[in-house]
Amino acid sequence: MKELLIIGISAAIVNNVVLSQFLGLCPFFGVSKKIETAAGMGGAVIFVITLSSFVTSLIYKYILANPHVNMQFLQTIVFILVIAALVQFVEMFLKKSMPALYQSLGVYLPLITTNCAVLGVAVINVQKEYNVLQGTVNGFATALGFTISIVLMAGLREKMEYNDVPKYFQGFPIVLLTAGLMAIAFFGFSGVI
């Protein structure tokens, strides 16, 4: 249990996927304009990363890394196919049950398929030789860290709309500067674990 807690805290805060590994920046910058949209994207990413971590761990352990089959070289292709299928499931679910959120996420929802954070978690689970439970916890915690980052950024961006920002920093430059300051702040957690 202690090991799972360490994996969770490490993945969510200390090694935050966005602010320390710089994975998943496209949806981080694209969807972080409003808190509601950011939270919706975070929920979708939590679902996709957690489920894909579980499924890819099972596929890798019992099929690809099986000594009789020995097809580890197919891991990236298989992981991408699993992620794409899960994203299609999420997209159909949101379109049917939450059309407002589906519309607000726009093009960024299908982009979860190509979000390098999702694939990165699956590959990291293999590289660190996590078992299925550890890989699933790592995936959930990583997605939770992504959600924390994107919601914090959305809150800051909503507040920045009312600030007097110098002309040359308006728009995307101030967002990049804010992300850099957030990364520095999260770097302070590096001594925790």
PDB file of C-alpha atoms in Angstrom:
ATOM      1  CA  MET A   1       0.000   0.000   0.000  1.00  0.00           C
ATOM      2  CA  LYS A   2       2.856   2.362   0.851  1.00  0.00           C
ATOM      3  CA  GLU A   3       4.432   1.704  -2.540  1.00  0.00           C
ATOM      4  CA  LEU A   4       1.170   2.556  -4.337  1.00  0.00           C
ATOM      5  CA  LEU A   5       0.889   5.795  -2.354  1.00  0.00           C
ATOM      6  CA  ILE A   6       4.434   6.745  -3.315  1.00  0.00           C
ATOM      7  CA  ILE A   7       3.709   5.971  -6.978  1.00  0.00           C
ATOM      8  CA  GLY A   8       0.523   8.068  -6.799  1.00  0.00           C
ATOM      9  CA  ILE A   9       2.066  11.135  -5.150  1.00  0.00           C
ATOM     10  CA  SER A  10       5.092  10.939  -7.402  1.00  0.00           C
ATOM     11  CA  ALA A  11       3.027  10.763 -10.580  1.00  0.00           C
ATOM     12  CA  ALA A  12       0.463  13.408  -9.634  1.00  0.00           C
ATOM     13  CA  ILE A  13       2.592  16.090  -8.029  1.00  0.00           C
ATOM     14  CA  VAL A  14       6.336  15.480  -8.016  1.00  0.00           C
ATOM     15  CA  ASN A  15       6.669  14.260 -11.610  1.00  0.00           C
ATOM     16  CA  ASN A  16       3.620  16.100 -12.951  1.00  0.00           C
ATOM     17  CA  VAL A  17       3.114  15.025 -16.548  1.00  0.00           C
ATOM     18  CA  VAL A  18       2.586  18.573 -17.818  1.00  0.00           C
ATOM     19  CA  LEU A  19       4.789  20.700 -15.609  1.00  0.00           C
ATOM     20  CA  SER A  20       7.845  18.493 -15.187  1.00  0.00           C
ATOM     21  CA  GLN A  21       7.725  16.007 -18.075  1.00  0.00           C
ATOM     22  CA  PHE A  22       6.173  18.461 -20.584  1.00  0.00           C
ATOM     23  CA  LEU A  23       3.798  15.889 -22.046  1.00  0.00           C
ATOM     24  CA  GLY A  24       0.254  16.787 -23.079  1.00  0.00           C
ATOM     25  CA  LEU A  25       0.918  20.463 -23.672  1.00  0.00           C
ATOM     26  CA  CYS A  26      -1.479  20.814 -26.631  1.00  0.00           C
ATOM     27  CA  PRO A  27      -4.689  20.245 -24.634  1.00  0.00           C
ATOM     28  CA  PHE A  28      -3.102  21.956 -21.615  1.00  0.00           C
ATOM     29  CA  PHE A  29      -2.803  25.227 -23.518  1.00  0.00           C
ATOM     30  CA  GLY A  30      -5.814  24.755 -25.788  1.00  0.00           C
ATOM     31  CA  VAL A  31      -8.506  23.830 -23.275  1.00  0.00           C
ATOM     32  CA  SER A  32      -7.374  25.827 -20.241  1.00  0.00           C
ATOM     33  CA  LYS A  33      -9.356  28.991 -21.001  1.00  0.00           C
ATOM     34  CA  LYS A  34     -12.369  28.181 -18.785  1.00  0.00           C
ATOM     35  CA  ILE A  35     -12.450  26.119 -15.599  1.00  0.00           C
ATOM     36  CA  GLU A  36     -15.536  24.123 -16.635  1.00  0.00           C
ATOM     37  CA  THR A  37     -13.982  23.075 -19.928  1.00  0.00           C
ATOM     38  CA  ALA A  38     -10.661  22.281 -18.266  1.00  0.00           C
ATOM     39  CA  ALA A  39     -12.394  20.145 -15.643  1.00  0.00           C
ATOM     40  CA  GLY A  40     -14.317  18.302 -18.364  1.00  0.00           C
ATOM     41  CA  MET A  41     -11.121  17.621 -20.281  1.00  0.00           C
ATOM     42  CA  GLY A  42      -9.484  16.507 -17.057  1.00  0.00           C
ATOM     43  CA  GLY A  43     -12.297  14.063 -16.400  1.00  0.00           C
ATOM     44  CA  ALA A  44     -12.024  12.643 -19.915  1.00  0.00           C
ATOM     45  CA  VAL A  45      -8.243  12.326 -19.566  1.00  0.00           C
ATOM     46  CA  ILE A  46      -8.594  10.634 -16.164  1.00  0.00           C
ATOM     47  CA  PHE A  47     -10.944   8.079 -17.665  1.00  0.00           C
ATOM     48  CA  VAL A  48      -8.833   7.450 -20.773  1.00  0.00           C
ATOM     49  CA  ILE A  49      -5.432   7.283 -19.045  1.00  0.00           C
ATOM     50  CA  THR A  50      -6.640   5.113 -16.161  1.00  0.00           C
ATOM     51  CA  LEU A  51      -8.454   2.657 -18.384  1.00  0.00           C
ATOM     52  CA  SER A  52      -5.695   2.624 -21.021  1.00  0.00           C
ATOM     53  CA  SER A  53      -3.075   2.010 -18.311  1.00  0.00           C
ATOM     54  CA  PHE A  54      -5.066  -0.970 -17.083  1.00  0.00           C
ATOM     55  CA  VAL A  55      -5.737  -2.406 -20.550  1.00  0.00           C
ATOM     56  CA  THR A  56      -2.235  -1.806 -21.938  1.00  0.00           C
ATOM     57  CA  SER A  57      -0.671  -3.331 -18.811  1.00  0.00           C
ATOM     58  CA  LEU A  58      -2.770  -6.457 -19.276  1.00  0.00           C
ATOM     59  CA  ILE A  59      -2.011  -6.665 -23.003  1.00  0.00           C
ATOM     60  CA  TYR A  60       1.704  -6.119 -22.474  1.00  0.00           C
ATOM     61  CA  LYS A  61       2.051  -8.572 -19.593  1.00  0.00           C
ATOM     62  CA  TYR A  62      -0.082 -11.413 -20.915  1.00  0.00           C
ATOM     63  CA  ILE A  63       0.294 -11.081 -24.683  1.00  0.00           C
ATOM     64  CA  LEU A  64       3.214  -8.954 -25.878  1.00  0.00           C
ATOM     65  CA  ALA A  65       5.741  -9.929 -23.187  1.00  0.00           C
ATOM     66  CA  ASN A  66       4.640 -13.552 -23.065  1.00  0.00           C
ATOM     67  CA  PRO A  67       7.786 -15.668 -23.617  1.00  0.00           C
ATOM     68  CA  HIS A  68       5.935 -17.845 -26.130  1.00  0.00           C
ATOM     69  CA  VAL A  69       4.851 -14.851 -28.209  1.00  0.00           C
ATOM     70  CA  ASN A  70       7.668 -12.329 -27.561  1.00  0.00           C
ATOM     71  CA  MET A  71       6.222  -9.342 -29.451  1.00  0.00           C
ATOM     72  CA  GLN A  72       7.335  -6.400 -27.304  1.00  0.00           C
ATOM     73  CA  PHE A  73       8.325  -4.552 -30.460  1.00  0.00           C
ATOM     74  CA  LEU A  74       4.610  -4.019 -31.197  1.00  0.00           C
ATOM     75  CA  GLN A  75       3.934  -2.200 -27.914  1.00  0.00           C
ATOM     76  CA  THR A  76       3.690   1.321 -29.353  1.00  0.00           C
ATOM     77  CA  ILE A  77       1.302   0.332 -32.144  1.00  0.00           C
ATOM     78  CA  VAL A  78      -0.886  -1.722 -29.809  1.00  0.00           C
ATOM     79  CA  PHE A  79      -0.934   1.037 -27.177  1.00  0.00           C
ATOM     80  CA  ILE A  80      -1.997   3.636 -29.770  1.00  0.00           C
ATOM     81  CA  LEU A  81      -4.813   1.380 -30.994  1.00  0.00           C
ATOM     82  CA  VAL A  82      -6.092   0.813 -27.445  1.00  0.00           C
ATOM     83  CA  ILE A  83      -5.946   4.544 -26.676  1.00  0.00           C
ATOM     84  CA  ALA A  84      -7.745   5.427 -29.921  1.00  0.00           C
ATOM     85  CA  ALA A  85     -10.535   2.962 -29.160  1.00  0.00           C
ATOM     86  CA  LEU A  86     -10.986   4.338 -25.630  1.00  0.00           C
ATOM     87  CA  VAL A  87     -11.084   7.928 -26.886  1.00  0.00           C
ATOM     88  CA  GLN A  88     -13.751   6.982 -29.420  1.00  0.00           C
ATOM     89  CA  PHE A  89     -15.776   5.487 -26.573  1.00  0.00           C
ATOM     90  CA  VAL A  90     -15.420   8.683 -24.505  1.00  0.00           C
ATOM     91  CA  GLU A  91     -16.326  10.827 -27.509  1.00  0.00           C
ATOM     92  CA  MET A  92     -19.497   8.837 -28.218  1.00  0.00           C
ATOM     93  CA  PHE A  93     -20.469   8.918 -24.529  1.00  0.00           C
ATOM     94  CA  LEU A  94     -19.988  12.688 -24.206  1.00  0.00           C
ATOM     95  CA  LYS A  95     -21.761  13.400 -27.483  1.00  0.00           C
ATOM     96  CA  LYS A  96     -24.787  11.411 -26.295  1.00  0.00           C
ATOM     97  CA  SER A  97     -24.941  12.347 -22.612  1.00  0.00           C
ATOM     98  CA  MET A  98     -23.212  15.754 -22.301  1.00  0.00           C
ATOM     99  CA  PRO A  99     -23.527  17.621 -25.611  1.00  0.00           C
ATOM    100  CA  ALA A 100     -22.554  21.012 -24.126  1.00  0.00           C
ATOM    101  CA  LEU A 101     -19.257  19.662 -22.813  1.00  0.00           C
ATOM    102  CA  TYR A 102     -18.737  17.773 -26.072  1.00  0.00           C
ATOM    103  CA  GLN A 103     -19.134  21.038 -28.029  1.00  0.00           C
ATOM    104  CA  SER A 104     -16.879  23.032 -25.671  1.00  0.00           C
ATOM    105  CA  LEU A 105     -14.058  20.487 -25.911  1.00  0.00           C
ATOM    106  CA  GLY A 106     -14.269  20.642 -29.691  1.00  0.00           C
ATOM    107  CA  VAL A 107     -11.248  19.318 -31.540  1.00  0.00           C
ATOM    108  CA  TYR A 108      -9.312  18.691 -28.321  1.00  0.00           C
ATOM    109  CA  LEU A 109     -11.386  15.639 -27.422  1.00  0.00           C
ATOM    110  CA  PRO A 110     -10.233  13.544 -30.403  1.00  0.00           C
ATOM    111  CA  LEU A 111      -6.754  14.918 -29.781  1.00  0.00           C
ATOM    112  CA  ILE A 112      -6.600  12.852 -26.587  1.00  0.00           C
ATOM    113  CA  THR A 113      -5.769  10.018 -28.994  1.00  0.00           C
ATOM    114  CA  THR A 114      -2.558  11.795 -29.975  1.00  0.00           C
ATOM    115  CA  ASN A 115      -1.934  13.266 -26.522  1.00  0.00           C
ATOM    116  CA  CYS A 116       1.568  12.118 -25.785  1.00  0.00           C
ATOM    117  CA  ALA A 117       0.770  12.018 -22.055  1.00  0.00           C
ATOM    118  CA  VAL A 118      -1.603   9.089 -22.586  1.00  0.00           C
ATOM    119  CA  LEU A 119       0.924   7.097 -24.597  1.00  0.00           C
ATOM    120  CA  GLY A 120       3.725   8.257 -22.307  1.00  0.00           C
ATOM    121  CA  VAL A 121       2.055   6.733 -19.255  1.00  0.00           C
ATOM    122  CA  ALA A 122       1.635   3.375 -20.989  1.00  0.00           C
ATOM    123  CA  VAL A 123       5.292   3.364 -22.045  1.00  0.00           C
ATOM    124  CA  ILE A 124       6.491   4.495 -18.591  1.00  0.00           C
ATOM    125  CA  ASN A 125       4.514   1.648 -17.000  1.00  0.00           C
ATOM    126  CA  VAL A 126       6.431  -0.796 -19.202  1.00  0.00           C
ATOM    127  CA  GLN A 127       9.810   0.882 -18.650  1.00  0.00           C
ATOM    128  CA  LYS A 128       9.427   0.916 -14.859  1.00  0.00           C
ATOM    129  CA  GLU A 129       8.196  -2.698 -14.962  1.00  0.00           C
ATOM    130  CA  TYR A 130       5.025  -1.925 -13.023  1.00  0.00           C
ATOM    131  CA  ASN A 131       2.539  -4.724 -12.508  1.00  0.00           C
ATOM    132  CA  VAL A 132      -1.080  -4.169 -13.565  1.00  0.00           C
ATOM    133  CA  LEU A 133      -2.156  -2.567 -10.263  1.00  0.00           C
ATOM    134  CA  GLN A 134       0.894  -0.308 -10.055  1.00  0.00           C
ATOM    135  CA  GLY A 135       0.465   0.715 -13.687  1.00  0.00           C
ATOM    136  CA  THR A 136      -3.196   1.547 -13.162  1.00  0.00           C
ATOM    137  CA  VAL A 137      -2.408   3.612 -10.046  1.00  0.00           C
ATOM    138  CA  ASN A 138       0.362   5.392 -11.946  1.00  0.00           C
ATOM    139  CA  GLY A 139      -2.051   6.116 -14.797  1.00  0.00           C
ATOM    140  CA  PHE A 140      -4.772   7.446 -12.498  1.00  0.00           C
ATOM    141  CA  ALA A 141      -2.335   9.612 -10.538  1.00  0.00           C
ATOM    142  CA  THR A 142      -0.744  10.958 -13.717  1.00  0.00           C
ATOM    143  CA  ALA A 143      -4.169  11.872 -15.089  1.00  0.00           C
ATOM    144  CA  LEU A 144      -5.084  13.457 -11.761  1.00  0.00           C
ATOM    145  CA  GLY A 145      -1.900  15.531 -11.956  1.00  0.00           C
ATOM    146  CA  PHE A 146      -2.848  16.571 -15.499  1.00  0.00           C
ATOM    147  CA  THR A 147      -6.286  17.613 -14.254  1.00  0.00           C
ATOM    148  CA  ILE A 148      -4.815  19.583 -11.355  1.00  0.00           C
ATOM    149  CA  SER A 149      -2.481  21.394 -13.743  1.00  0.00           C
ATOM    150  CA  ILE A 150      -5.087  22.217 -16.358  1.00  0.00           C
ATOM    151  CA  VAL A 151      -7.672  23.409 -13.808  1.00  0.00           C
ATOM    152  CA  LEU A 152      -5.082  25.580 -12.051  1.00  0.00           C
ATOM    153  CA  MET A 153      -4.042  27.064 -15.398  1.00  0.00           C
ATOM    154  CA  ALA A 154      -7.688  27.702 -16.330  1.00  0.00           C
ATOM    155  CA  GLY A 155      -8.270  29.499 -13.030  1.00  0.00           C
ATOM    156  CA  LEU A 156      -5.211  31.650 -13.559  1.00  0.00           C
ATOM    157  CA  ARG A 157      -6.197  32.423 -17.149  1.00  0.00           C
ATOM    158  CA  GLU A 158      -9.668  33.465 -16.061  1.00  0.00           C
ATOM    159  CA  LYS A 159      -8.136  35.857 -13.526  1.00  0.00           C
ATOM    160  CA  MET A 160      -5.629  37.188 -16.084  1.00  0.00           C
ATOM    161  CA  GLU A 161      -8.471  38.393 -18.319  1.00  0.00           C
ATOM    162  CA  TYR A 162      -9.029  41.251 -15.876  1.00  0.00           C
ATOM    163  CA  ASN A 163      -5.362  42.170 -15.467  1.00  0.00           C
ATOM    164  CA  ASP A 164      -3.499  44.893 -17.270  1.00  0.00           C
ATOM    165  CA  VAL A 165      -0.932  42.870 -19.219  1.00  0.00           C
ATOM    166  CA  PRO A 166       1.752  44.702 -21.246  1.00  0.00           C
ATOM    167  CA  LYS A 167       1.118  44.681 -24.999  1.00  0.00           C
ATOM    168  CA  TYR A 168       3.929  42.273 -25.906  1.00  0.00           C
ATOM    169  CA  PHE A 169       2.870  39.750 -23.270  1.00  0.00           C
ATOM    170  CA  GLN A 170      -0.827  39.650 -24.168  1.00  0.00           C
ATOM    171  CA  GLY A 171      -2.249  36.344 -25.357  1.00  0.00           C
ATOM    172  CA  PHE A 172      -0.081  33.263 -25.569  1.00  0.00           C
ATOM    173  CA  PRO A 173       3.192  34.771 -24.193  1.00  0.00           C
ATOM    174  CA  ILE A 174       1.654  35.430 -20.777  1.00  0.00           C
ATOM    175  CA  VAL A 175       0.193  31.910 -20.787  1.00  0.00           C
ATOM    176  CA  LEU A 176       3.660  30.437 -21.457  1.00  0.00           C
ATOM    177  CA  LEU A 177       5.163  32.600 -18.733  1.00  0.00           C
ATOM    178  CA  THR A 178       2.449  31.462 -16.317  1.00  0.00           C
ATOM    179  CA  ALA A 179       3.072  27.807 -17.225  1.00  0.00           C
ATOM    180  CA  GLY A 180       6.780  28.315 -16.594  1.00  0.00           C
ATOM    181  CA  LEU A 181       6.087  29.798 -13.164  1.00  0.00           C
ATOM    182  CA  MET A 182       3.744  26.907 -12.382  1.00  0.00           C
ATOM    183  CA  ALA A 183       6.500  24.462 -13.388  1.00  0.00           C
ATOM    184  CA  ILE A 184       8.918  26.223 -11.049  1.00  0.00           C
ATOM    185  CA  ALA A 185       6.358  26.022  -8.243  1.00  0.00           C
ATOM    186  CA  PHE A 186       5.806  22.298  -8.832  1.00  0.00           C
ATOM    187  CA  PHE A 187       9.582  21.796  -8.914  1.00  0.00           C
ATOM    188  CA  GLY A 188       9.469  22.635  -5.202  1.00  0.00           C
ATOM    189  CA  PHE A 189       7.787  19.262  -4.612  1.00  0.00           C
ATOM    190  CA  SER A 190      10.796  17.379  -6.022  1.00  0.00           C
ATOM    191  CA  GLY A 191      12.280  16.776  -2.567  1.00  0.00           C
ATOM    192  CA  VAL A 192       9.089  15.197  -1.213  1.00  0.00           C
ATOM    193  CA  ILE A 193       9.753  11.737  -2.650  1.00  0.00           C
TER     194      ILE A 193
END
